[in-house]
PDB file of C-alpha atoms and ligand atoms in Angstrom:
ATOM      1  CA  MET A 264      70.232 211.761 137.458  1.00  0.00           C
ATOM      2  CA  GLU A 265      71.105 214.227 134.814  1.00  0.00           C
ATOM      3  CA  ARG A 266      74.901 215.812 134.977  1.00  0.00           C
ATOM      4  CA  PHE A 267      76.109 218.808 133.612  1.00  0.00           C
ATOM      5  CA  HIS A 268      79.239 220.674 133.167  1.00  0.00           C
ATOM      6  CA  GLY A 269      79.329 224.225 134.462  1.00  0.00           C
ATOM      7  CA  ARG A 270      81.310 227.168 135.721  1.00  0.00           C
ATOM      8  CA  VAL A 271      81.152 228.563 139.431  1.00  0.00           C
ATOM      9  CA  ILE A 272      80.163 232.246 138.917  1.00  0.00           C
ATOM     10  CA  ARG A 273      79.407 233.011 142.449  1.00  0.00           C
ATOM     11  CA  SER A 274      80.237 231.574 145.631  1.00  0.00           C
ATOM     12  CA  VAL A 275      78.995 232.363 148.784  1.00  0.00           C
ATOM     13  CA  GLY A 276      79.168 230.381 151.925  1.00  0.00           C
ATOM     14  CA  ASP A 277      78.211 226.820 151.135  1.00  0.00           C
ATOM     15  CA  TYR A 278      76.161 228.254 148.054  1.00  0.00           C
ATOM     16  CA  HIS A 279      77.588 228.288 144.603  1.00  0.00           C
ATOM     17  CA  THR A 280      75.955 229.581 141.507  1.00  0.00           C
ATOM     18  CA  VAL A 281      76.928 227.330 138.677  1.00  0.00           C
ATOM     19  CA  TRP A 282      76.333 228.609 135.051  1.00  0.00           C
ATOM     20  CA  ILE A 283      75.422 225.979 132.619  1.00  0.00           C
ATOM     21  CA  GLU A 284      75.584 226.773 128.883  1.00  0.00           C
ATOM     22  CA  PRO A 285      73.830 228.044 126.937  1.00  0.00           C
ATOM     23  CA  GLY A 286      72.563 230.080 129.900  1.00  0.00           C
ATOM     24  CA  ALA A 287      71.008 228.408 132.899  1.00  0.00           C
ATOM     25  CA  GLU A 288      71.874 229.504 136.655  1.00  0.00           C
ATOM     26  CA  VAL A 289      71.705 226.806 138.954  1.00  0.00           C
ATOM     27  CA  LEU A 290      72.239 227.131 142.921  1.00  0.00           C
ATOM     28  CA  CYS A 291      74.321 224.250 144.042  1.00  0.00           C
ATOM     29  CA  ARG A 292      75.741 223.003 147.436  1.00  0.00           C
ATOM     30  CA  ALA A 293      78.725 220.809 147.414  1.00  0.00           C
ATOM     31  CA  ARG A 294      79.133 217.020 147.830  1.00  0.00           C
ATOM     32  CA  GLY A 295      81.493 215.136 150.233  1.00  0.00           C
ATOM     33  CA  ARG A 296      85.139 216.591 150.488  1.00  0.00           C
ATOM     34  CA  LEU A 297      84.162 219.560 148.202  1.00  0.00           C
ATOM     35  CA  LYS A 298      82.367 220.917 151.180  1.00  0.00           C
ATOM     36  CA  GLN A 299      85.607 221.932 152.595  1.00  0.00           C
ATOM     37  CA  ARG A 300      86.444 225.407 152.891  1.00  0.00           C
ATOM     38  CA  GLY A 301      88.421 226.738 149.589  1.00  0.00           C
ATOM     39  CA  SER A 302      87.423 223.380 147.694  1.00  0.00           C
ATOM     40  CA  LEU A 303      85.320 225.465 145.424  1.00  0.00           C
ATOM     41  CA  VAL A 304      85.805 229.116 144.476  1.00  0.00           C
ATOM     42  CA  THR A 305      84.435 231.307 141.903  1.00  0.00           C
ATOM     43  CA  GLY A 306      85.641 230.205 138.518  1.00  0.00           C
ATOM     44  CA  ASP A 307      85.904 226.481 139.068  1.00  0.00           C
ATOM     45  CA  LEU A 308      84.803 224.235 136.270  1.00  0.00           C
ATOM     46  CA  VAL A 309      82.605 221.637 138.089  1.00  0.00           C
ATOM     47  CA  THR A 310      80.342 218.767 137.317  1.00  0.00           C
ATOM     48  CA  VAL A 311      76.768 219.098 138.696  1.00  0.00           C
ATOM     49  CA  ALA A 312      73.990 216.655 139.427  1.00  0.00           C
ATOM     50  CA  LEU A 313      70.507 218.348 139.021  1.00  0.00           C
ATOM     51  CA  THR A 314      68.180 217.840 142.079  1.00  0.00           C
ATOM     52  CA  GLY A 315      65.500 220.228 140.798  1.00  0.00           C
ATOM     53  CA  PRO A 316      64.731 222.707 138.057  1.00  0.00           C
ATOM     54  CA  ASP A 317      67.497 225.328 139.074  1.00  0.00           C
ATOM     55  CA  GLN A 318      69.169 223.279 141.829  1.00  0.00           C
ATOM     56  CA  GLY A 319      71.918 220.977 142.118  1.00  0.00           C
ATOM     57  CA  VAL A 320      74.754 219.260 143.834  1.00  0.00           C
ATOM     58  CA  ILE A 321      78.440 219.671 142.804  1.00  0.00           C
ATOM     59  CA  GLU A 322      79.985 216.314 142.412  1.00  0.00           C
ATOM     60  CA  GLU A 323      83.411 217.441 140.823  1.00  0.00           C
ATOM     61  CA  VAL A 324      85.777 220.052 140.235  1.00  0.00           C
ATOM     62  CA  ALA A 325      88.216 220.242 137.484  1.00  0.00           C
ATOM     63  CA  PRO A 326      91.778 220.966 138.105  1.00  0.00           C
ATOM     64  CA  ARG A 327      92.575 224.713 137.998  1.00  0.00           C
ATOM     65  CA  SER A 328      94.575 226.105 135.120  1.00  0.00           C
ATOM     66  CA  THR A 329      95.274 229.378 137.295  1.00  0.00           C
ATOM     67  CA  PHE A 330      94.419 230.594 140.842  1.00  0.00           C
ATOM     68  CA  LEU A 331      94.652 234.166 142.662  1.00  0.00           C
ATOM     69  CA  PHE A 332      94.339 233.995 146.032  1.00  0.00           C
ATOM     70  CA  ARG A 333      92.527 237.866 146.988  1.00  0.00           C
ATOM     71  CA  PRO A 334      90.036 237.588 145.598  1.00  0.00           C
ATOM     72  CA  PRO A 335      90.065 233.660 145.608  1.00  0.00           C
ATOM     73  CA  VAL A 336      89.272 233.004 141.783  1.00  0.00           C
ATOM     74  CA  ALA A 337      90.118 230.257 139.449  1.00  0.00           C
ATOM     75  CA  ASN A 338      90.857 229.576 135.889  1.00  0.00           C
ATOM     76  CA  VAL A 339      91.354 233.339 135.127  1.00  0.00           C
ATOM     77  CA  ASP A 340      93.349 233.529 131.561  1.00  0.00           C
ATOM     78  CA  THR A 341      93.917 237.222 131.520  1.00  0.00           C
ATOM     79  CA  ALA A 342      95.010 240.179 133.963  1.00  0.00           C
ATOM     80  CA  VAL A 343      93.822 243.454 132.372  1.00  0.00           C
ATOM     81  CA  VAL A 344      95.989 246.092 133.883  1.00  0.00           C
ATOM     82  CA  VAL A 345      94.244 249.432 133.976  1.00  0.00           C
ATOM     83  CA  MET A 346      96.150 252.697 134.026  1.00  0.00           C
ATOM     84  CA  SER A 347      94.865 256.051 133.483  1.00  0.00           C
ATOM     85  CA  LEU A 348      97.031 258.355 131.254  1.00  0.00           C
ATOM     86  CA  ALA A 349      96.272 261.197 133.456  1.00  0.00           C
ATOM     87  CA  ARG A 350      94.455 262.110 136.548  1.00  0.00           C
ATOM     88  CA  PRO A 351      95.915 260.138 138.315  1.00  0.00           C
ATOM     89  CA  GLU A 352      99.294 259.700 136.307  1.00  0.00           C
ATOM     90  CA  PRO A 353     100.098 256.178 135.182  1.00  0.00           C
ATOM     91  CA  SER A 354     101.829 254.176 137.732  1.00  0.00           C
ATOM     92  CA  LEU A 355     104.127 252.151 135.644  1.00  0.00           C
ATOM     93  CA  ASP A 356     105.858 250.778 138.517  1.00  0.00           C
ATOM     94  CA  LEU A 357     102.639 248.996 139.556  1.00  0.00           C
ATOM     95  CA  ALA A 358     101.782 248.156 135.995  1.00  0.00           C
ATOM     96  CA  ASP A 359     105.052 246.311 135.500  1.00  0.00           C
ATOM     97  CA  ARG A 360     104.442 244.559 139.048  1.00  0.00           C
ATOM     98  CA  ILE A 361     101.191 243.486 138.149  1.00  0.00           C
ATOM     99  CA  LEU A 362     102.091 242.040 134.607  1.00  0.00           C
ATOM    100  CA  ALA A 363     105.000 240.017 136.320  1.00  0.00           C
ATOM    101  CA  VAL A 364     102.885 238.611 139.190  1.00  0.00           C
ATOM    102  CA  ALA A 365     100.152 237.750 136.829  1.00  0.00           C
ATOM    103  CA  SER A 366     102.332 236.116 134.489  1.00  0.00           C
ATOM    104  CA  ARG A 367     104.000 234.138 137.245  1.00  0.00           C
ATOM    105  CA  ALA A 368     100.302 233.066 137.983  1.00  0.00           C
ATOM    106  CA  GLY A 369     100.091 231.865 134.581  1.00  0.00           C
ATOM    107  CA  LEU A 370      97.993 234.617 133.400  1.00  0.00           C
ATOM    108  CA  ASP A 371      98.257 236.577 130.095  1.00  0.00           C
ATOM    109  CA  GLY A 372      98.661 240.240 130.432  1.00  0.00           C
ATOM    110  CA  LEU A 373      96.643 243.031 128.641  1.00  0.00           C
ATOM    111  CA  VAL A 374      97.067 246.885 129.026  1.00  0.00           C
ATOM    112  CA  VAL A 375      94.063 249.406 129.282  1.00  0.00           C
ATOM    113  CA  LEU A 376      95.281 252.926 129.181  1.00  0.00           C
ATOM    114  CA  THR A 377      92.087 254.864 130.102  1.00  0.00           C
ATOM    115  CA  LYS A 378      91.283 258.711 130.256  1.00  0.00           C
ATOM    116  CA  ALA A 379      92.405 259.082 126.540  1.00  0.00           C
ATOM    117  CA  ASP A 380      90.296 262.291 126.370  1.00  0.00           C
ATOM    118  CA  LEU A 381      92.451 264.214 128.776  1.00  0.00           C
ATOM    119  CA  VAL A 382      95.824 263.878 126.858  1.00  0.00           C
ATOM    120  CA  ASP A 383      96.782 264.147 123.442  1.00  0.00           C
ATOM    121  CA  SER A 384      97.622 260.975 121.319  1.00  0.00           C
ATOM    122  CA  GLN A 385     101.506 261.562 121.600  1.00  0.00           C
ATOM    123  CA  GLU A 386     101.319 261.147 125.164  1.00  0.00           C
ATOM    124  CA  ALA A 387      99.201 258.157 124.882  1.00  0.00           C
ATOM    125  CA  SER A 388     101.804 256.554 122.439  1.00  0.00           C
ATOM    126  CA  ARG A 389     104.571 257.330 124.685  1.00  0.00           C
ATOM    127  CA  ILE A 390     103.202 255.184 127.423  1.00  0.00           C
ATOM    128  CA  SER A 391     101.627 252.458 125.099  1.00  0.00           C
ATOM    129  CA  THR A 392     104.743 251.813 122.996  1.00  0.00           C
ATOM    130  CA  PRO A 393     107.074 249.990 125.456  1.00  0.00           C
ATOM    131  CA  TYR A 394     104.115 247.661 126.264  1.00  0.00           C
ATOM    132  CA  GLU A 395     103.445 246.847 122.636  1.00  0.00           C
ATOM    133  CA  ALA A 396     107.046 246.384 122.121  1.00  0.00           C
ATOM    134  CA  ALA A 397     106.955 243.847 124.961  1.00  0.00           C
ATOM    135  CA  GLY A 398     104.053 241.942 123.140  1.00  0.00           C
ATOM    136  CA  TYR A 399     101.144 243.301 125.293  1.00  0.00           C
ATOM    137  CA  PRO A 400      97.929 243.994 123.818  1.00  0.00           C
ATOM    138  CA  VAL A 401      97.056 247.471 124.570  1.00  0.00           C
ATOM    139  CA  PHE A 402      93.893 249.246 124.443  1.00  0.00           C
ATOM    140  CA  VAL A 403      93.824 253.286 124.562  1.00  0.00           C
ATOM    141  CA  THR A 404      90.123 253.967 126.102  1.00  0.00           C
ATOM    142  CA  SER A 405      87.978 256.720 126.908  1.00  0.00           C
ATOM    143  CA  ALA A 406      84.615 256.103 128.830  1.00  0.00           C
ATOM    144  CA  PRO A 407      82.851 259.216 128.208  1.00  0.00           C
ATOM    145  CA  ALA A 408      83.559 259.324 124.367  1.00  0.00           C
ATOM    146  CA  GLY A 409      83.300 255.393 124.021  1.00  0.00           C
ATOM    147  CA  GLN A 410      86.686 255.105 122.784  1.00  0.00           C
ATOM    148  CA  GLY A 411      88.283 251.834 122.508  1.00  0.00           C
ATOM    149  CA  ILE A 412      85.572 249.818 124.413  1.00  0.00           C
ATOM    150  CA  GLU A 413      84.056 247.843 121.440  1.00  0.00           C
ATOM    151  CA  ALA A 414      87.839 246.759 120.290  1.00  0.00           C
ATOM    152  CA  LEU A 415      88.400 245.588 124.189  1.00  0.00           C
ATOM    153  CA  ARG A 416      85.246 243.662 124.451  1.00  0.00           C
ATOM    154  CA  GLU A 417      86.055 241.994 121.382  1.00  0.00           C
ATOM    155  CA  ALA A 418      89.537 241.080 122.733  1.00  0.00           C
ATOM    156  CA  LEU A 419      88.310 239.869 125.950  1.00  0.00           C
ATOM    157  CA  SER A 420      85.142 238.028 124.451  1.00  0.00           C
ATOM    158  CA  SER A 421      86.205 234.453 124.664  1.00  0.00           C
ATOM    159  CA  ARG A 422      88.340 234.566 127.972  1.00  0.00           C
ATOM    160  CA  VAL A 423      88.189 234.864 131.691  1.00  0.00           C
ATOM    161  CA  SER A 424      89.436 238.205 132.708  1.00  0.00           C
ATOM    162  CA  ILE A 425      89.940 240.276 135.918  1.00  0.00           C
ATOM    163  CA  LEU A 426      90.750 244.005 135.968  1.00  0.00           C
ATOM    164  CA  ALA A 427      93.727 245.147 138.050  1.00  0.00           C
ATOM    165  CA  GLY A 428      95.010 248.784 138.900  1.00  0.00           C
ATOM    166  CA  PRO A 429      94.703 251.312 141.510  1.00  0.00           C
ATOM    167  CA  SER A 430      91.683 253.154 142.477  1.00  0.00           C
ATOM    168  CA  GLY A 431      90.326 256.197 140.480  1.00  0.00           C
ATOM    169  CA  VAL A 432      91.834 254.904 137.069  1.00  0.00           C
ATOM    170  CA  GLY A 433      88.481 254.027 135.850  1.00  0.00           C
ATOM    171  CA  LYS A 434      88.071 250.389 136.427  1.00  0.00           C
ATOM    172  CA  SER A 435      84.480 250.682 137.555  1.00  0.00           C
ATOM    173  CA  SER A 436      83.585 252.749 134.538  1.00  0.00           C
ATOM    174  CA  LEU A 437      85.517 250.522 132.436  1.00  0.00           C
ATOM    175  CA  LEU A 438      83.374 247.408 133.656  1.00  0.00           C
ATOM    176  CA  ASN A 439      80.157 249.309 133.348  1.00  0.00           C
ATOM    177  CA  ALA A 440      80.861 250.068 129.688  1.00  0.00           C
ATOM    178  CA  LEU A 441      81.953 246.354 128.890  1.00  0.00           C
ATOM    179  CA  VAL A 442      78.970 244.795 130.646  1.00  0.00           C
ATOM    180  CA  PRO A 443      75.955 246.640 130.556  1.00  0.00           C
ATOM    181  CA  GLY A 444      74.186 246.798 133.730  1.00  0.00           C
ATOM    182  CA  ALA A 445      77.243 245.803 135.899  1.00  0.00           C
ATOM    183  CA  ALA A 446      76.806 248.418 138.472  1.00  0.00           C
ATOM    184  CA  LEU A 447      73.424 246.838 139.196  1.00  0.00           C
ATOM    185  CA  ARG A 448      75.286 243.661 139.959  1.00  0.00           C
ATOM    186  CA  THR A 449      77.965 244.446 141.981  1.00  0.00           C
ATOM    187  CA  GLY A 450      78.852 245.445 145.513  1.00  0.00           C
ATOM    188  CA  GLU A 451      78.396 249.118 145.276  1.00  0.00           C
ATOM    189  CA  VAL A 452      74.528 248.999 144.954  1.00  0.00           C
ATOM    190  CA  SER A 453      73.790 246.055 147.227  1.00  0.00           C
ATOM    191  CA  ARG A 454      75.817 247.684 149.892  1.00  0.00           C
ATOM    192  CA  LYS A 455      73.119 250.269 150.279  1.00  0.00           C
ATOM    193  CA  THR A 456      70.577 247.798 151.000  1.00  0.00           C
ATOM    194  CA  ASP A 457      72.951 246.546 153.611  1.00  0.00           C
ATOM    195  CA  ARG A 458      71.924 248.872 156.960  1.00  0.00           C
ATOM    196  CA  GLY A 459      75.411 249.382 157.949  1.00  0.00           C
ATOM    197  CA  ARG A 460      76.305 245.558 158.395  1.00  0.00           C
ATOM    198  CA  HIS A 461      79.670 244.860 157.194  1.00  0.00           C
ATOM    199  CA  THR A 462      79.562 241.764 154.426  1.00  0.00           C
ATOM    200  CA  THR A 463      82.323 240.048 152.926  1.00  0.00           C
ATOM    201  CA  ARG A 464      82.845 240.942 149.117  1.00  0.00           C
ATOM    202  CA  HIS A 465      82.387 237.986 147.046  1.00  0.00           C
ATOM    203  CA  VAL A 466      83.877 237.820 143.585  1.00  0.00           C
ATOM    204  CA  SER A 467      81.248 237.199 140.927  1.00  0.00           C
ATOM    205  CA  LEU A 468      81.970 236.645 137.032  1.00  0.00           C
ATOM    206  CA  LEU A 469      80.001 238.416 134.737  1.00  0.00           C
ATOM    207  CA  ARG A 470      79.053 237.605 131.308  1.00  0.00           C
ATOM    208  CA  LEU A 471      81.116 239.452 128.614  1.00  0.00           C
ATOM    209  CA  GLY A 472      80.055 238.897 125.073  1.00  0.00           C
ATOM    210  CA  GLU A 473      78.908 235.535 124.240  1.00  0.00           C
ATOM    211  CA  ARG A 474      81.458 233.422 125.762  1.00  0.00           C
ATOM    212  CA  GLY A 475      83.560 235.713 127.941  1.00  0.00           C
ATOM    213  CA  TRP A 476      83.734 236.106 131.821  1.00  0.00           C
ATOM    214  CA  ILE A 477      85.106 239.359 133.725  1.00  0.00           C
ATOM    215  CA  ALA A 478      85.415 239.359 137.499  1.00  0.00           C
ATOM    216  CA  ASP A 479      83.333 242.089 138.905  1.00  0.00           C
ATOM    217  CA  SER A 480      85.830 242.760 141.864  1.00  0.00           C
ATOM    218  CA  PRO A 481      88.295 245.096 140.427  1.00  0.00           C
ATOM    219  CA  GLY A 482      91.897 244.045 141.372  1.00  0.00           C
ATOM    220  CA  PHE A 483      93.627 241.119 142.793  1.00  0.00           C
ATOM    221  CA  SER A 484      95.664 242.157 145.709  1.00  0.00           C
ATOM    222  CA  ASN A 485      98.133 239.787 146.035  1.00  0.00           C
ATOM    223  CA  LEU A 486     100.715 241.667 144.289  1.00  0.00           C
ATOM    224  CA  SER A 487     103.527 240.262 146.365  1.00  0.00           C
ATOM    225  CA  PHE A 488     105.483 237.790 144.747  1.00  0.00           C
ATOM    226  CA  GLY A 489     105.697 235.661 147.666  1.00  0.00           C
ATOM    227  CA  PRO A 490     109.079 233.982 148.325  1.00  0.00           C
ATOM    228  CA  MET A 491     110.538 233.724 144.809  1.00  0.00           C
ATOM    229  CA  ASP A 492     114.001 233.090 143.527  1.00  0.00           C
ATOM    230  CA  PRO A 493     115.150 236.047 141.699  1.00  0.00           C
ATOM    231  CA  ARG A 494     116.100 234.025 138.773  1.00  0.00           C
ATOM    232  CA  GLU A 495     112.636 233.649 138.004  1.00  0.00           C
ATOM    233  CA  LEU A 496     112.082 237.252 137.225  1.00  0.00           C
ATOM    234  CA  PRO A 497     113.754 237.844 133.850  1.00  0.00           C
ATOM    235  CA  GLY A 498     111.078 235.250 132.453  1.00  0.00           C
ATOM    236  CA  LEU A 499     108.397 237.534 133.659  1.00  0.00           C
ATOM    237  CA  PHE A 500     109.573 240.245 131.436  1.00  0.00           C
ATOM    238  CA  PRO A 501     108.924 239.268 127.942  1.00  0.00           C
ATOM    239  CA  ASP A 502     110.781 242.196 126.138  1.00  0.00           C
ATOM    240  CA  LEU A 503     113.784 241.684 128.262  1.00  0.00           C
ATOM    241  CA  GLN A 504     113.529 238.110 127.775  1.00  0.00           C
ATOM    242  CA  ARG A 505     113.764 238.533 123.920  1.00  0.00           C
ATOM    243  CA  PHE A 506     117.489 239.580 124.150  1.00  0.00           C
ATOM    244  CA  ALA A 507     118.365 237.282 127.014  1.00  0.00           C
ATOM    245  CA  GLY A 508     119.594 234.578 124.718  1.00  0.00           C
ATOM    246  CA  GLY A 509     122.595 236.874 123.835  1.00  0.00           C
ATOM    247  CA  CYS A 510     123.874 237.186 127.170  1.00  0.00           C
ATOM    248  CA  ARG A 511     127.210 235.790 127.828  1.00  0.00           C
ATOM    249  CA  PHE A 512     126.254 233.865 130.997  1.00  0.00           C
ATOM    250  CA  SER A 513     122.810 231.648 130.617  1.00  0.00           C
ATOM    251  CA  GLY A 514     121.806 232.774 134.278  1.00  0.00           C
ATOM    252  CA  CYS A 515     122.369 236.484 133.702  1.00  0.00           C
ATOM    253  CA  LEU A 516     120.131 238.684 135.633  1.00  0.00           C
ATOM    254  CA  HIS A 517     120.991 241.671 133.599  1.00  0.00           C
ATOM    255  CA  GLN A 518     122.502 243.816 136.252  1.00  0.00           C
ATOM    256  CA  ARG A 519     126.144 244.360 135.890  1.00  0.00           C
ATOM    257  CA  GLU A 520     126.990 241.185 134.478  1.00  0.00           C
ATOM    258  CA  PRO A 521     129.709 241.385 131.526  1.00  0.00           C
ATOM    259  CA  GLY A 522     128.432 240.614 127.948  1.00  0.00           C
ATOM    260  CA  CYS A 523     124.716 241.329 128.982  1.00  0.00           C
ATOM    261  CA  ALA A 524     122.828 241.552 126.182  1.00  0.00           C
ATOM    262  CA  VAL A 525     119.884 242.926 127.649  1.00  0.00           C
ATOM    263  CA  ARG A 526     121.761 246.092 129.142  1.00  0.00           C
ATOM    264  CA  GLN A 527     123.231 246.555 125.514  1.00  0.00           C
ATOM    265  CA  ALA A 528     119.841 246.620 123.757  1.00  0.00           C
ATOM    266  CA  VAL A 529     118.992 249.460 126.518  1.00  0.00           C
ATOM    267  CA  GLU A 530     122.020 251.288 125.444  1.00  0.00           C
ATOM    268  CA  GLU A 531     121.270 250.990 121.805  1.00  0.00           C
ATOM    269  CA  GLY A 532     117.783 251.946 122.391  1.00  0.00           C
ATOM    270  CA  SER A 533     116.044 248.821 121.438  1.00  0.00           C
ATOM    271  CA  LEU A 534     114.798 248.286 124.483  1.00  0.00           C
ATOM    272  CA  ASP A 535     112.646 250.769 126.538  1.00  0.00           C
ATOM    273  CA  GLU A 536     115.083 252.253 129.434  1.00  0.00           C
ATOM    274  CA  GLY A 537     112.024 252.565 131.755  1.00  0.00           C
ATOM    275  CA  ARG A 538     110.966 248.993 131.388  1.00  0.00           C
ATOM    276  CA  TYR A 539     114.388 248.082 132.337  1.00  0.00           C
ATOM    277  CA  ARG A 540     114.930 250.268 135.238  1.00  0.00           C
ATOM    278  CA  ARG A 541     111.687 248.958 137.032  1.00  0.00           C
ATOM    279  CA  TYR A 542     112.788 245.674 136.329  1.00  0.00           C
ATOM    280  CA  LEU A 543     116.000 246.319 138.145  1.00  0.00           C
ATOM    281  CA  ARG A 544     114.067 247.912 141.007  1.00  0.00           C
ATOM    282  CA  ILE A 545     111.868 244.779 141.272  1.00  0.00           C
ATOM    283  CA  LEU A 546     114.553 242.429 140.939  1.00  0.00           C
ATOM    284  CA  GLN A 547     116.422 244.106 143.986  1.00  0.00           C
ATOM    285  CA  GLU A 548     113.182 244.019 146.100  1.00  0.00           C
ATOM    286  CA  VAL A 549     112.786 240.278 145.423  1.00  0.00           C
ATOM    287  CA  SER A 550     116.354 239.467 145.880  1.00  0.00           C
ATOM    288  CA  GLU A 551     116.275 241.364 149.373  1.00  0.00           C
ATOM    289  CA  ALA A 552     113.296 239.310 150.286  1.00  0.00           C
ATOM    290  CA  PHE A 553     114.882 235.825 149.180  1.00  0.00           C
ATOM    291  CA  GLU A 554     117.908 236.669 151.190  1.00  0.00           C
ATOM    292  CA  ARG A 555     115.618 237.404 154.383  1.00  0.00           C
ATOM    293  CA  ARG A 556     113.531 234.212 153.587  1.00  0.00           C
ATOM    294  CA  TYR A 557     114.965 232.104 156.451  1.00  0.00           C
TER     295      TYR A 557
HETATM  296  N1  LIG B 720      87.975 261.914 131.513  1.00  0.00           N
HETATM  297  C1  LIG B 720      87.623 260.877 132.041  1.00  0.00           C
HETATM  298  N2  LIG B 720      87.356 260.314 133.287  1.00  0.00           N
HETATM  299  C2  LIG B 720      86.966 259.083 133.524  1.00  0.00           C
HETATM  300  C3  LIG B 720      87.280 257.971 132.520  1.00  0.00           C
HETATM  301  N3  LIG B 720      86.928 256.773 133.170  1.00  0.00           N
HETATM  302  C4  LIG B 720      86.646 257.364 134.585  1.00  0.00           C
HETATM  303  N4  LIG B 720      86.667 258.352 134.575  1.00  0.00           N
HETATM  304  C5  LIG B 720      86.478 259.180 135.927  1.00  0.00           C
HETATM  305  O1  LIG B 720      87.491 258.998 136.998  1.00  0.00           O
HETATM  306  C6  LIG B 720      86.932 258.758 138.115  1.00  0.00           C
HETATM  307  C7  LIG B 720      87.272 257.342 138.624  1.00  0.00           C
HETATM  308  O2  LIG B 720      86.612 256.492 138.119  1.00  0.00           O
HETATM  309  P1  LIG B 720      85.996 254.743 138.404  1.00  0.00           P
HETATM  310  O3  LIG B 720      85.553 253.966 137.492  1.00  0.00           O
HETATM  311  O4  LIG B 720      85.409 254.834 139.789  1.00  0.00           O
HETATM  312  O5  LIG B 720      87.530 254.380 138.814  1.00  0.00           O
HETATM  313  P2  LIG B 720      88.033 253.098 139.733  1.00  0.00           P
HETATM  314  O6  LIG B 720      88.308 253.516 140.901  1.00  0.00           O
HETATM  315  O7  LIG B 720      89.206 252.361 139.145  1.00  0.00           O
HETATM  316  O8  LIG B 720      86.774 251.928 139.513  1.00  0.00           O
HETATM  317  C8  LIG B 720      85.393 259.003 138.218  1.00  0.00           C
HETATM  318  O9  LIG B 720      85.249 260.118 138.327  1.00  0.00           O
HETATM  319  C9  LIG B 720      85.163 258.871 136.531  1.00  0.00           C
HETATM  320  O10 LIG B 720      83.967 259.331 135.964  1.00  0.00           O
HETATM  321  C10 LIG B 720      87.604 258.332 130.982  1.00  0.00           C
HETATM  322  O11 LIG B 720      88.026 257.590 130.416  1.00  0.00           O
HETATM  323  N5  LIG B 720      88.008 259.677 131.037  1.00  0.00           N
HETATM  324 MG1  LIG B 721      85.821 250.871 141.342  1.00  0.00          MG
HETATM  325 ZN1  LIG B 722     121.932 239.853 130.608  1.00  0.00          ZN
END
């Protein structure tokens, strides 16, 4: 029997749609222990034995490089944090939290600032500069003007990404601009034909460019850190981390410790104060949750 490597791009009940390069979709069931719930999710890299022209059986699944619970999706490389520059105002608290949670899950972070047509360029760079300084790629876009879309598509063209951000910021508009025809393939249309019955939303991967994939279900919602040692948090803020080597104490949490190089960097203006404040807020929360864990 012929065997192929592929990627699960949709998973509904016992049926998994596997994409095999350069462009065949094979409808598969799983073999043996892979039938157990959760053994296969969208994004999994699998080995398929073909049982028909477009049918097969999944025989193996590769270890996952990353995993997100909600939606369940494996091997995502990049969390694309989407915030609008206006209407609604950007929630930087949420942006920083998403970036940190994503980093903890092993994903790269990338920032998209939408609705550039609603603000002047000074306001756009006021928001973007701290993120650029932290090392995140930042894209400023406008869906109606088509601004920034091509560059973003290029940046995402060889990875697996997922959009995250609050509702109303333009995630669906962005997805439609990035993947022509995306709206036709996502839940927003299929729900109409559903005759009022409630269906579970399944996450699918949509082709982005020639080698990339993007999850059609905007947002991963497991935004709590779960039980986490607060000492892990500084490492999830690359801009703070850059100064941490200069702190007097190696386990410095950059709060009120003497000789803290991070706090000094904020005072000198070489580290964004907003990012630092939001870090402290999240640290507080994580610490309280950690103390309550038993
Ligand atoms: N002015 C402006 N409006 C936008 C832009 N992108 C999206 N919108 C509008 O913002 C609203 C929410 O967009 P949508 O894509 O549904 O956001 P989602 O909830 O994040 O999926 C809609 O009315 C869009 O037309 C943009 O770049 N500029
Ligand atoms: Mg939407
Ligand atoms: Zn410090």
